[in-house]
Tab-separated table of N, CA and C and ligand atoms in Angstrom:
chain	number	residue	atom	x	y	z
A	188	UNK	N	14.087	-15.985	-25.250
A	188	UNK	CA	13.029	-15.196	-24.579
A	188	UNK	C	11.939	-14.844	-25.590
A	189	UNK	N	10.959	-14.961	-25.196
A	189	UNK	CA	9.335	-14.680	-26.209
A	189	UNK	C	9.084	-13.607	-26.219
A	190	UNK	N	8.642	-13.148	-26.886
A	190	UNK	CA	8.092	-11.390	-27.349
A	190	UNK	C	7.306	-10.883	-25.435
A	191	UNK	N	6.089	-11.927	-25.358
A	191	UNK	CA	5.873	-11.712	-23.825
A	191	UNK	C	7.336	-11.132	-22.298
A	192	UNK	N	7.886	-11.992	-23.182
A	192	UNK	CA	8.886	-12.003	-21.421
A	192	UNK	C	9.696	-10.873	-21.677
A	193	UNK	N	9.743	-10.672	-23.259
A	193	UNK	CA	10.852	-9.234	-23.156
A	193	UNK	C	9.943	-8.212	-23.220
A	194	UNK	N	8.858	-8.532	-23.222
A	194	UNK	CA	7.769	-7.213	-22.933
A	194	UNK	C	7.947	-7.173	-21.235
A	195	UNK	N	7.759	-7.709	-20.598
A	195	UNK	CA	7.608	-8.230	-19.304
A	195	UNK	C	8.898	-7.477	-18.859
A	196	UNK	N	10.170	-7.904	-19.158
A	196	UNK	CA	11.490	-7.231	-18.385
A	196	UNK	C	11.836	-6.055	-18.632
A	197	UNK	N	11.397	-6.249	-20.117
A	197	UNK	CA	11.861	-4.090	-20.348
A	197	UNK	C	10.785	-3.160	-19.622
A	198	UNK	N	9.525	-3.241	-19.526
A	198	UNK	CA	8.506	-1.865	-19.153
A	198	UNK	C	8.434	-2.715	-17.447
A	199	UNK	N	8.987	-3.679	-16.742
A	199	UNK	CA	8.775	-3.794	-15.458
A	199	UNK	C	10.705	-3.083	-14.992
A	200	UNK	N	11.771	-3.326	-15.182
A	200	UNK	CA	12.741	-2.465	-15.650
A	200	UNK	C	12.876	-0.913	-15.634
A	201	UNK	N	12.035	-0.573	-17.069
A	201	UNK	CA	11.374	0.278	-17.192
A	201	UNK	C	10.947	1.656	-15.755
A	202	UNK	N	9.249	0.842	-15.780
A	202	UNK	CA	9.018	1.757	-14.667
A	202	UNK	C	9.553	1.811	-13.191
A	203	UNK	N	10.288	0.558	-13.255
A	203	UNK	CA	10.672	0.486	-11.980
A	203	UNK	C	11.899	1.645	-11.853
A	204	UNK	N	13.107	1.981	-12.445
A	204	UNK	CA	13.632	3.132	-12.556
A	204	UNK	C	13.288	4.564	-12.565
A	205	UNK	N	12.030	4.951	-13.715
A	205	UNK	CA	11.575	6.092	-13.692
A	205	UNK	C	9.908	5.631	-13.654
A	206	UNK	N	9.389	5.472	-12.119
A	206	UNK	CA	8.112	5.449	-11.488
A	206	UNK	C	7.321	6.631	-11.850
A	207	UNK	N	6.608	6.229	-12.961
A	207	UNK	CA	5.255	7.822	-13.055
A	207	UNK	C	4.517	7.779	-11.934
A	208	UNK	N	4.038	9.172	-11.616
A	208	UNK	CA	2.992	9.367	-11.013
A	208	UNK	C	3.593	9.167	-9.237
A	209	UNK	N	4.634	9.461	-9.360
A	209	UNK	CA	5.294	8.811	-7.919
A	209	UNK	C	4.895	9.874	-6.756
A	210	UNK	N	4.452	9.851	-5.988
A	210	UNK	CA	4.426	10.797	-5.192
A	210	UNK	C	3.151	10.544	-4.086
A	211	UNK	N	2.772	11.905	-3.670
A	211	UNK	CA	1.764	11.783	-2.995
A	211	UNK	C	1.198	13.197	-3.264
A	212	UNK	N	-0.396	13.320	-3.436
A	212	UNK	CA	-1.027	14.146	-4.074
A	212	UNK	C	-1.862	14.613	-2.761
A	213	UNK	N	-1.628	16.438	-2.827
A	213	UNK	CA	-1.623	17.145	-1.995
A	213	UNK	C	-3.328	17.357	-1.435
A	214	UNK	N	-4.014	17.330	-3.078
A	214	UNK	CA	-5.366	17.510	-3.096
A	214	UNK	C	-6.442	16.541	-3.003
A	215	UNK	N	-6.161	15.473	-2.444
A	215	UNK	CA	-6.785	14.225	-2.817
A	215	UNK	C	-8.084	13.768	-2.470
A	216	UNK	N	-8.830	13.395	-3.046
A	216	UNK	CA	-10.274	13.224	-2.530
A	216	UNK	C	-10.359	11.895	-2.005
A	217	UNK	N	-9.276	10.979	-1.936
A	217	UNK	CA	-9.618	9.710	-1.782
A	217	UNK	C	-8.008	9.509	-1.201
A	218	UNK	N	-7.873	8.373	-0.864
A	218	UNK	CA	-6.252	7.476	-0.494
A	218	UNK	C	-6.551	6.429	0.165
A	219	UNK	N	-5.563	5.059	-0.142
A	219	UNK	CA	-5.798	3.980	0.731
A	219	UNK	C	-4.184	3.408	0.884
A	220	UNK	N	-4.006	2.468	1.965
A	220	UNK	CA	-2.820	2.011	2.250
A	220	UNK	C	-2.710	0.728	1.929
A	221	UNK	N	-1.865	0.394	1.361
A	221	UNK	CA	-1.655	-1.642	1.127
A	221	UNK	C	-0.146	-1.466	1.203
A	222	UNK	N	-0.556	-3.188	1.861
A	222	UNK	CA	0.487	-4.221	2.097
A	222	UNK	C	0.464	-5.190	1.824
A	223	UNK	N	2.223	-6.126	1.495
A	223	UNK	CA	2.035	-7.232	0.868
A	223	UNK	C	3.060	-8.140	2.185
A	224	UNK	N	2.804	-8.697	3.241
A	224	UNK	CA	3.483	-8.825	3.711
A	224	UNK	C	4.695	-10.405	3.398
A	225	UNK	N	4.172	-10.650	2.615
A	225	UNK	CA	4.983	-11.879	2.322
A	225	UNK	C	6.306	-10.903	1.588
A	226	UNK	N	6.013	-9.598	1.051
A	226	UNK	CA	7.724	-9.430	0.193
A	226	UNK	C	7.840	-8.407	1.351
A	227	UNK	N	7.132	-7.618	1.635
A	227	UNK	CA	7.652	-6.430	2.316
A	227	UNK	C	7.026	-5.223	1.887
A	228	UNK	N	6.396	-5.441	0.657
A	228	UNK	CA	5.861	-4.059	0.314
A	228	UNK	C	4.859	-3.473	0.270
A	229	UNK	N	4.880	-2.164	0.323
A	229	UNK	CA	4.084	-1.244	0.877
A	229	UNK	C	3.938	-0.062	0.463
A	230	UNK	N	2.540	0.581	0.077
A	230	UNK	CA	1.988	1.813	-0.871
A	230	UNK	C	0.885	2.415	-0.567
A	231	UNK	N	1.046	3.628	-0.405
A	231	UNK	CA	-0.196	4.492	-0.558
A	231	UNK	C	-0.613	5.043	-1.816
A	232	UNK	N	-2.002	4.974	-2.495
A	232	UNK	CA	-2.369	5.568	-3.247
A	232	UNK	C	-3.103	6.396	-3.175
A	233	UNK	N	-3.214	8.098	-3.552
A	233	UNK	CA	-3.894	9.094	-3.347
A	233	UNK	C	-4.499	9.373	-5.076
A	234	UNK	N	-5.960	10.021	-4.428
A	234	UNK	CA	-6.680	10.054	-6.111
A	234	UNK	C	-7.424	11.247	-5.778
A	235	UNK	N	-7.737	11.897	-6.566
A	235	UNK	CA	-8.356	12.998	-7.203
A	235	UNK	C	-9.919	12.543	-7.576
A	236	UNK	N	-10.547	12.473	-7.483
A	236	UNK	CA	-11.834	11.846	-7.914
A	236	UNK	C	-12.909	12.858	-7.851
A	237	UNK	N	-13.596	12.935	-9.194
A	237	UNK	CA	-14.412	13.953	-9.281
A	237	UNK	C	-15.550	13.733	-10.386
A	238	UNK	N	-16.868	13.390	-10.308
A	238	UNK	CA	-17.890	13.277	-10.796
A	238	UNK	C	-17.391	11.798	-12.206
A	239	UNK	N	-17.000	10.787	-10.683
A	239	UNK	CA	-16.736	9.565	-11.682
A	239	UNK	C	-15.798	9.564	-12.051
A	240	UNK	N	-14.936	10.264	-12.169
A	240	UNK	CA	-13.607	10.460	-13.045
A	240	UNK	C	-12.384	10.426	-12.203
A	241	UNK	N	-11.693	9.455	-12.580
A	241	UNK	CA	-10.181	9.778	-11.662
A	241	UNK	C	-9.425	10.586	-12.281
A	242	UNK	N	-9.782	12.196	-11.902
A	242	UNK	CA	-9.001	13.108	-12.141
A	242	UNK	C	-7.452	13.177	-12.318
A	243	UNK	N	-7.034	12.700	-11.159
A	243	UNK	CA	-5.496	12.967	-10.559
A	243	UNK	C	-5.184	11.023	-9.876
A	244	UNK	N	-3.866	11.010	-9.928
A	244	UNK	CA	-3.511	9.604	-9.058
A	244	UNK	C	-2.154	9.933	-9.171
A	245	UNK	N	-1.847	9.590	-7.741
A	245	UNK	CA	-0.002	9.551	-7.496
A	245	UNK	C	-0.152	8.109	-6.065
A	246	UNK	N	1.035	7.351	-6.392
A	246	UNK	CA	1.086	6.644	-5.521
A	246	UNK	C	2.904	6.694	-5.011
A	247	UNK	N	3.116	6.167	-3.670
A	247	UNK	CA	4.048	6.571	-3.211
A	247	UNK	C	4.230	5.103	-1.577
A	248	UNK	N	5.315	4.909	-1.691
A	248	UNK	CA	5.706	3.861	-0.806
A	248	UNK	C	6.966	3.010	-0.936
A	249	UNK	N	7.117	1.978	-0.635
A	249	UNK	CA	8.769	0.997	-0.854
A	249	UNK	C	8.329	-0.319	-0.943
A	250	UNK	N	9.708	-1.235	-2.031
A	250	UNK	CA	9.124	-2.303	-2.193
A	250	UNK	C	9.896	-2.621	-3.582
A	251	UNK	N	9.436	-3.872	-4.003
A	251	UNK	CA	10.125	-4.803	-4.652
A	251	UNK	C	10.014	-4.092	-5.961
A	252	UNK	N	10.696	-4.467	-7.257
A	252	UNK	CA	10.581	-4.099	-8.327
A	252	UNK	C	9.713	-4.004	-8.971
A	253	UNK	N	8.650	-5.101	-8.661
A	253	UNK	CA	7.630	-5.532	-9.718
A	253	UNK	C	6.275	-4.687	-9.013
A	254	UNK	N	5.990	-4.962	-7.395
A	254	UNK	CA	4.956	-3.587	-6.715
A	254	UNK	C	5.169	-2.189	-7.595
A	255	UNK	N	6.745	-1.770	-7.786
A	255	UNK	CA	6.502	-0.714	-7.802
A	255	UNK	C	6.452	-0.393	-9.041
A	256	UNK	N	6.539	-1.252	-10.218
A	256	UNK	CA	6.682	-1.150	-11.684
A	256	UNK	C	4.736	-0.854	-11.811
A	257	UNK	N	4.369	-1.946	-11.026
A	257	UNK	CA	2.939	-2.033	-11.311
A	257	UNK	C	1.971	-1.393	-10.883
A	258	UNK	N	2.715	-0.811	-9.963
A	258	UNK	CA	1.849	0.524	-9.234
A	258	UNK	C	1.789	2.139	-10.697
A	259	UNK	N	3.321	2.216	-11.080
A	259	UNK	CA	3.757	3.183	-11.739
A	259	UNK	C	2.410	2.709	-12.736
A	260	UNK	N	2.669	1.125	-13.675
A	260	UNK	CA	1.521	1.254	-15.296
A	260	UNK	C	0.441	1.488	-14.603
A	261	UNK	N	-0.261	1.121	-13.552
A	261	UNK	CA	-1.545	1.298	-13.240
A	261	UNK	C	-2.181	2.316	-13.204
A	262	UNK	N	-1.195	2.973	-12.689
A	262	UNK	CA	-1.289	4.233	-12.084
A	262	UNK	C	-1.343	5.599	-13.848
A	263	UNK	N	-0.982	4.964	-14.927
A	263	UNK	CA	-0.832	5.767	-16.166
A	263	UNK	C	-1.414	5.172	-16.626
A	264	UNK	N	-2.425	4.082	-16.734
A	264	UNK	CA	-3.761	2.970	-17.434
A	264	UNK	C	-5.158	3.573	-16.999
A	265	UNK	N	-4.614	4.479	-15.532
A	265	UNK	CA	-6.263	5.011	-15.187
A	265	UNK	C	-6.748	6.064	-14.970
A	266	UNK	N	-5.280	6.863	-15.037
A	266	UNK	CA	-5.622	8.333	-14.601
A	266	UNK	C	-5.684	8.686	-16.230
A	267	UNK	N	-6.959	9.969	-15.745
A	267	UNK	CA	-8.222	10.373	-16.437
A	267	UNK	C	-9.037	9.126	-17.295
A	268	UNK	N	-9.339	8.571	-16.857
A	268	UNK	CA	-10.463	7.573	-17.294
A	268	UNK	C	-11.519	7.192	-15.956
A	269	UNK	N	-12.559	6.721	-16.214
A	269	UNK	CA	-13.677	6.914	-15.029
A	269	UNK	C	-13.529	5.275	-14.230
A	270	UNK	N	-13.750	5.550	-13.056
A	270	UNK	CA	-14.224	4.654	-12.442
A	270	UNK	C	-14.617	3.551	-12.320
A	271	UNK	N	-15.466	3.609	-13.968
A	271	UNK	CA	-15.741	1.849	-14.091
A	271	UNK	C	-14.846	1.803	-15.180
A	272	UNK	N	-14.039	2.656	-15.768
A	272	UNK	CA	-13.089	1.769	-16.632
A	272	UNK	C	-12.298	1.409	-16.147
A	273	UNK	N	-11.408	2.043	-14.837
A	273	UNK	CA	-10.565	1.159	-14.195
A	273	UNK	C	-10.880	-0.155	-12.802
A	274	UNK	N	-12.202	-0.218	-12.724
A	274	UNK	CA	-12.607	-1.336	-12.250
A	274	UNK	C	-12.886	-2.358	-13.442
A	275	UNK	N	-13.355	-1.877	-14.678
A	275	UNK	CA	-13.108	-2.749	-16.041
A	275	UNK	C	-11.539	-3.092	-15.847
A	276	UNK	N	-10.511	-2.674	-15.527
A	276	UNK	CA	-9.050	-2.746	-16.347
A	276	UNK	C	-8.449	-3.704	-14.884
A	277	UNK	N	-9.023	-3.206	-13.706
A	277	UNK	CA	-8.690	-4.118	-12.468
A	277	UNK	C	-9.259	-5.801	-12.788
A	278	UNK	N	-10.265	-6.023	-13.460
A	278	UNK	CA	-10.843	-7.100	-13.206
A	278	UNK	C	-10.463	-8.048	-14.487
A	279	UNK	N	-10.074	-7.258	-15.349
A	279	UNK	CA	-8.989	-8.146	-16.794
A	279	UNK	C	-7.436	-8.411	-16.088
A	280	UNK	N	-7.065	-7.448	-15.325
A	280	UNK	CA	-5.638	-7.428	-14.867
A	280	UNK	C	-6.210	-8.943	-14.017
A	281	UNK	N	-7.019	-8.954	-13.184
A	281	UNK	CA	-6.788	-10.313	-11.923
A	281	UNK	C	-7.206	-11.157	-13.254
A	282	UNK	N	-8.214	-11.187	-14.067
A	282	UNK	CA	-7.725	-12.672	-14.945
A	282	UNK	C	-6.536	-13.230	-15.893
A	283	UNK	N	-6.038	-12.221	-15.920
A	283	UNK	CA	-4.532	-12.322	-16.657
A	283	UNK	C	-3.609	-12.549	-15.573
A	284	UNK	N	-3.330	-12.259	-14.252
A	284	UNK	CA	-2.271	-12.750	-13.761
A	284	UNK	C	-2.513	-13.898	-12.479
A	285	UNK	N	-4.167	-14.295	-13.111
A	285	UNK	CA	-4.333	-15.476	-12.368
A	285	UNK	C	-4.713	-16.806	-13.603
A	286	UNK	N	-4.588	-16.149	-14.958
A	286	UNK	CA	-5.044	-17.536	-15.509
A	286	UNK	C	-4.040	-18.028	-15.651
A	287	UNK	N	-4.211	-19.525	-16.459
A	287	UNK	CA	-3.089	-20.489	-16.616
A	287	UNK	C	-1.647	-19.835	-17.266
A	288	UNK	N	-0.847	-20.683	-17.066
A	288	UNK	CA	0.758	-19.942	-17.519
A	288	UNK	C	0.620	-20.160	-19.163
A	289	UNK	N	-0.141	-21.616	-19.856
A	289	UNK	CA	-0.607	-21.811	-21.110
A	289	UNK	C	-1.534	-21.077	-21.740
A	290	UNK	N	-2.568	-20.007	-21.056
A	290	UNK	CA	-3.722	-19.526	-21.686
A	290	UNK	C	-2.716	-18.740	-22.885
A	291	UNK	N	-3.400	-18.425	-24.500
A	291	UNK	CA	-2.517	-17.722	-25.134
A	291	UNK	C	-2.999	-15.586	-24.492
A	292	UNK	N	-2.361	-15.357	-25.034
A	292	UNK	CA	-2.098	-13.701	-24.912
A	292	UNK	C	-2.637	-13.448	-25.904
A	293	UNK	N	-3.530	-12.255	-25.919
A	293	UNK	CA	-3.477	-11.503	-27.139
A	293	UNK	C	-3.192	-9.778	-26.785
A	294	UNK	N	-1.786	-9.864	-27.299
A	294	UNK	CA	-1.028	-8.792	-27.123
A	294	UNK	C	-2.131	-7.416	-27.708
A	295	UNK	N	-2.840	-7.505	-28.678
A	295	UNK	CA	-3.546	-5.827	-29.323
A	295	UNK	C	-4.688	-6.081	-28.522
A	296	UNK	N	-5.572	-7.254	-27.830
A	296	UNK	CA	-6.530	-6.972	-26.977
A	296	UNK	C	-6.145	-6.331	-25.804
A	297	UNK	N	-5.411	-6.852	-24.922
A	297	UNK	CA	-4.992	-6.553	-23.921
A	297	UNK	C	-4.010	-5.110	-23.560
A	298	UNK	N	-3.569	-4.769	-24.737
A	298	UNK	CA	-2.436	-3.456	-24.837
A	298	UNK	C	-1.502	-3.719	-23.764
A	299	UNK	N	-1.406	-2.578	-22.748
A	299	UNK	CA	-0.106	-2.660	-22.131
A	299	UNK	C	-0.582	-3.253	-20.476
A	300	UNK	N	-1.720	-4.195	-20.202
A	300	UNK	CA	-2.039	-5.223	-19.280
A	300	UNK	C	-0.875	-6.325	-19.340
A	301	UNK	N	-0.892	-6.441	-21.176
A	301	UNK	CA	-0.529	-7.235	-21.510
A	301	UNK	C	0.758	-7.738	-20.426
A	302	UNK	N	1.714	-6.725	-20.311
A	302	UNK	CA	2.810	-7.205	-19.648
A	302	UNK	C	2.591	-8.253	-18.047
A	303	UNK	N	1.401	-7.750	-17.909
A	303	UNK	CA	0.978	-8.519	-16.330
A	303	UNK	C	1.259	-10.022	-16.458
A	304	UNK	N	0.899	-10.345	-17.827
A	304	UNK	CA	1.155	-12.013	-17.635
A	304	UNK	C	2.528	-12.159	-17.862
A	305	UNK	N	2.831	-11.581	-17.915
A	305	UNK	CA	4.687	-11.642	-17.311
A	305	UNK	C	4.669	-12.444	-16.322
A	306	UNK	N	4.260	-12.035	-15.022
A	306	UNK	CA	3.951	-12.246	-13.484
A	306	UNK	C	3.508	-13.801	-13.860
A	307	UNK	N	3.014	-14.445	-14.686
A	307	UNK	CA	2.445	-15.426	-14.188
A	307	UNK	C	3.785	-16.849	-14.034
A	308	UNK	N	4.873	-16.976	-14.875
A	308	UNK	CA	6.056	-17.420	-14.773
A	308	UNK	C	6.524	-17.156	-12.855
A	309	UNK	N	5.908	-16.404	-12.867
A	309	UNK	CA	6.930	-16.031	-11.424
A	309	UNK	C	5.417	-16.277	-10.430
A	310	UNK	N	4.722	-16.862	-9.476
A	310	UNK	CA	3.992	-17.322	-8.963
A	310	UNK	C	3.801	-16.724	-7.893
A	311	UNK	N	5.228	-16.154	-7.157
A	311	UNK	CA	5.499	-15.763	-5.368
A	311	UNK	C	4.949	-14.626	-5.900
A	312	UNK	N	5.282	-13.882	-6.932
A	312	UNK	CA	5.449	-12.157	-7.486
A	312	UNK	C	3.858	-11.535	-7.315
A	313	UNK	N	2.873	-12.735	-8.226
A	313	UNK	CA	1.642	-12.287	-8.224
A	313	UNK	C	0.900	-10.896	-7.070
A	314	UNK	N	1.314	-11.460	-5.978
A	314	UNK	CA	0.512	-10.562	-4.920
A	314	UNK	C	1.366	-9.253	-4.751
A	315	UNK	N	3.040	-9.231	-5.435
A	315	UNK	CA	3.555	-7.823	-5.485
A	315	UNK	C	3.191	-7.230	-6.980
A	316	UNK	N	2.206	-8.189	-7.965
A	316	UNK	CA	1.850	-6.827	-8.971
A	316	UNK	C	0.648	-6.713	-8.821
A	317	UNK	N	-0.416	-7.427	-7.775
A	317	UNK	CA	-2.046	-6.771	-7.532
A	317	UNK	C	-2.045	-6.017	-6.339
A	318	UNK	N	-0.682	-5.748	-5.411
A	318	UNK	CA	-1.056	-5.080	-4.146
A	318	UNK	C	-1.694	-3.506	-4.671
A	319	UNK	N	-1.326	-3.020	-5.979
A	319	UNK	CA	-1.198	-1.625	-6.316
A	319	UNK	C	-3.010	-1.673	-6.553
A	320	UNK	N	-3.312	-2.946	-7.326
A	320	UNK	CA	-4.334	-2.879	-7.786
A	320	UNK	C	-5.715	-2.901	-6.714
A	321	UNK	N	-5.041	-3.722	-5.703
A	321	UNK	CA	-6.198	-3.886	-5.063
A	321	UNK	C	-6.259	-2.382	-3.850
A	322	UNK	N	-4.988	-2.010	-3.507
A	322	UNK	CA	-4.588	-0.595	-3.158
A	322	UNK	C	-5.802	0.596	-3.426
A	323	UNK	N	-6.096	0.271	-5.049
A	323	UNK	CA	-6.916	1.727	-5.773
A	323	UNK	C	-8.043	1.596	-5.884
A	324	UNK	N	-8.630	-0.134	-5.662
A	324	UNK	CA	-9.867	-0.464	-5.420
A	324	UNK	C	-10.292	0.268	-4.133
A	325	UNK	N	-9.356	-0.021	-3.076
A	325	UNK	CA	-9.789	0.495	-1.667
A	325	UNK	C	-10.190	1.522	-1.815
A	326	UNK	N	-9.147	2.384	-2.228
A	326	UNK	CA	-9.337	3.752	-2.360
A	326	UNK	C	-10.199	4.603	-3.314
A	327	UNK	N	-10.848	3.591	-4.048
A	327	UNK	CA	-11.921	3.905	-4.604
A	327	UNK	C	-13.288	3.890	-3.998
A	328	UNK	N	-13.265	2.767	-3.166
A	328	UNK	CA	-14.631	2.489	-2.316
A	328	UNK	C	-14.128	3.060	-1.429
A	329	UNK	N	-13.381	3.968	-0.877
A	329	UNK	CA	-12.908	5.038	0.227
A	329	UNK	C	-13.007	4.122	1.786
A	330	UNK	N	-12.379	2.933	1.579
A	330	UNK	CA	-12.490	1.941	2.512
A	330	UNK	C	-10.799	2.286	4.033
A	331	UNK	N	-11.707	2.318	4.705
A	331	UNK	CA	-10.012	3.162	5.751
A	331	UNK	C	-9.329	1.905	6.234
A	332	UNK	N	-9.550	0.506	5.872
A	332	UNK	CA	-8.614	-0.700	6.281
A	332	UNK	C	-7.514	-0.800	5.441
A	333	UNK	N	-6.537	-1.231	5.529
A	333	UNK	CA	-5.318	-1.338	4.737
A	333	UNK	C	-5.676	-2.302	3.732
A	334	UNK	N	-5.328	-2.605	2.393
A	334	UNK	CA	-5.347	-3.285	1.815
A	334	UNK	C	-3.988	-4.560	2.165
A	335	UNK	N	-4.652	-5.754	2.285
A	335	UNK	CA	-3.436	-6.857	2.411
A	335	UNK	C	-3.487	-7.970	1.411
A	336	UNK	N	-2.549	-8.406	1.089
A	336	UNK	CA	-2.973	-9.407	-0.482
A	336	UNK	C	-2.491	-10.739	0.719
A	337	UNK	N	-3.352	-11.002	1.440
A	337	UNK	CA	-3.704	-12.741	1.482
A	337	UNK	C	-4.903	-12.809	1.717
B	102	LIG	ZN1	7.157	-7.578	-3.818
């Protein structure tokens, strides 16, 4: 196993046991719903949002290991950072777990994204580690359709 893949099994492992940010947030200025219907899974994300800033984020729902691992890092990659940094961190995440399985990694650019190209070995998985992502997009553009990854 490569430094990648045991990055990949321990912090997807990891959060999938003890999920940060798990819940649903009482005060929320924002929330959106996604689904992935090819695995089954399914999440709401509620956000706090306040002059650009994602104050607060808890997400909360059921689902495969890897949805909910990737909901948990996402969900601790963006809270308190603004708006366009996590539309910056959404739009490195879709080129990392859509580029080639050969592109190399660079583990200190990428920090803890890094693990996303985990996902790329596993092909079906992809749309259970962007449902979270595309989830907080919605709920960023305060869009009331469900998010669906096809
Ligand atoms: Zn899944």
């Amino acid at each position: 196993m490569n430094e990648l893949q045991q990055l990949y099994q321990e912090t997807i492992l990891d959060h999938n046991k003890n999920p940060r940010n798990f819940g649903v947030l009482n005060d929320c200025s924002h929330h959106a719903d996604g689904k992935n219907p090819l695995c089954g899974d399914q999440i709401n994300i509620s956000l706090l949002l306040d002059n650009g800033n994602i104050n607060n984020i808890m997400f909360d729902g059921s689902g495969c290991a890897i949805s909910k691992a990737s909901a948990s890092i996402m969900t601790t990659l963006v809270k308190n950072h603004s708006i366009d940094e996590a539309k910056e961190l959404f739009d490195k995440f879709h080129s990392v777990v859509t580029s080639k399985i050969d592109t190399e990694i660079n583990l200190d650019e990428l920090g803890k994204l890094a693990v996303f190209a985990g996902v790329r070995d596993y092909p079906a998985r992809v749309k259970c580690a962007s449902l979270a992502w595309h989830t907080l997009m919605n709920a960023i553009n305060n869009k009331a359709e469900i998010a669906i990854t096809e």
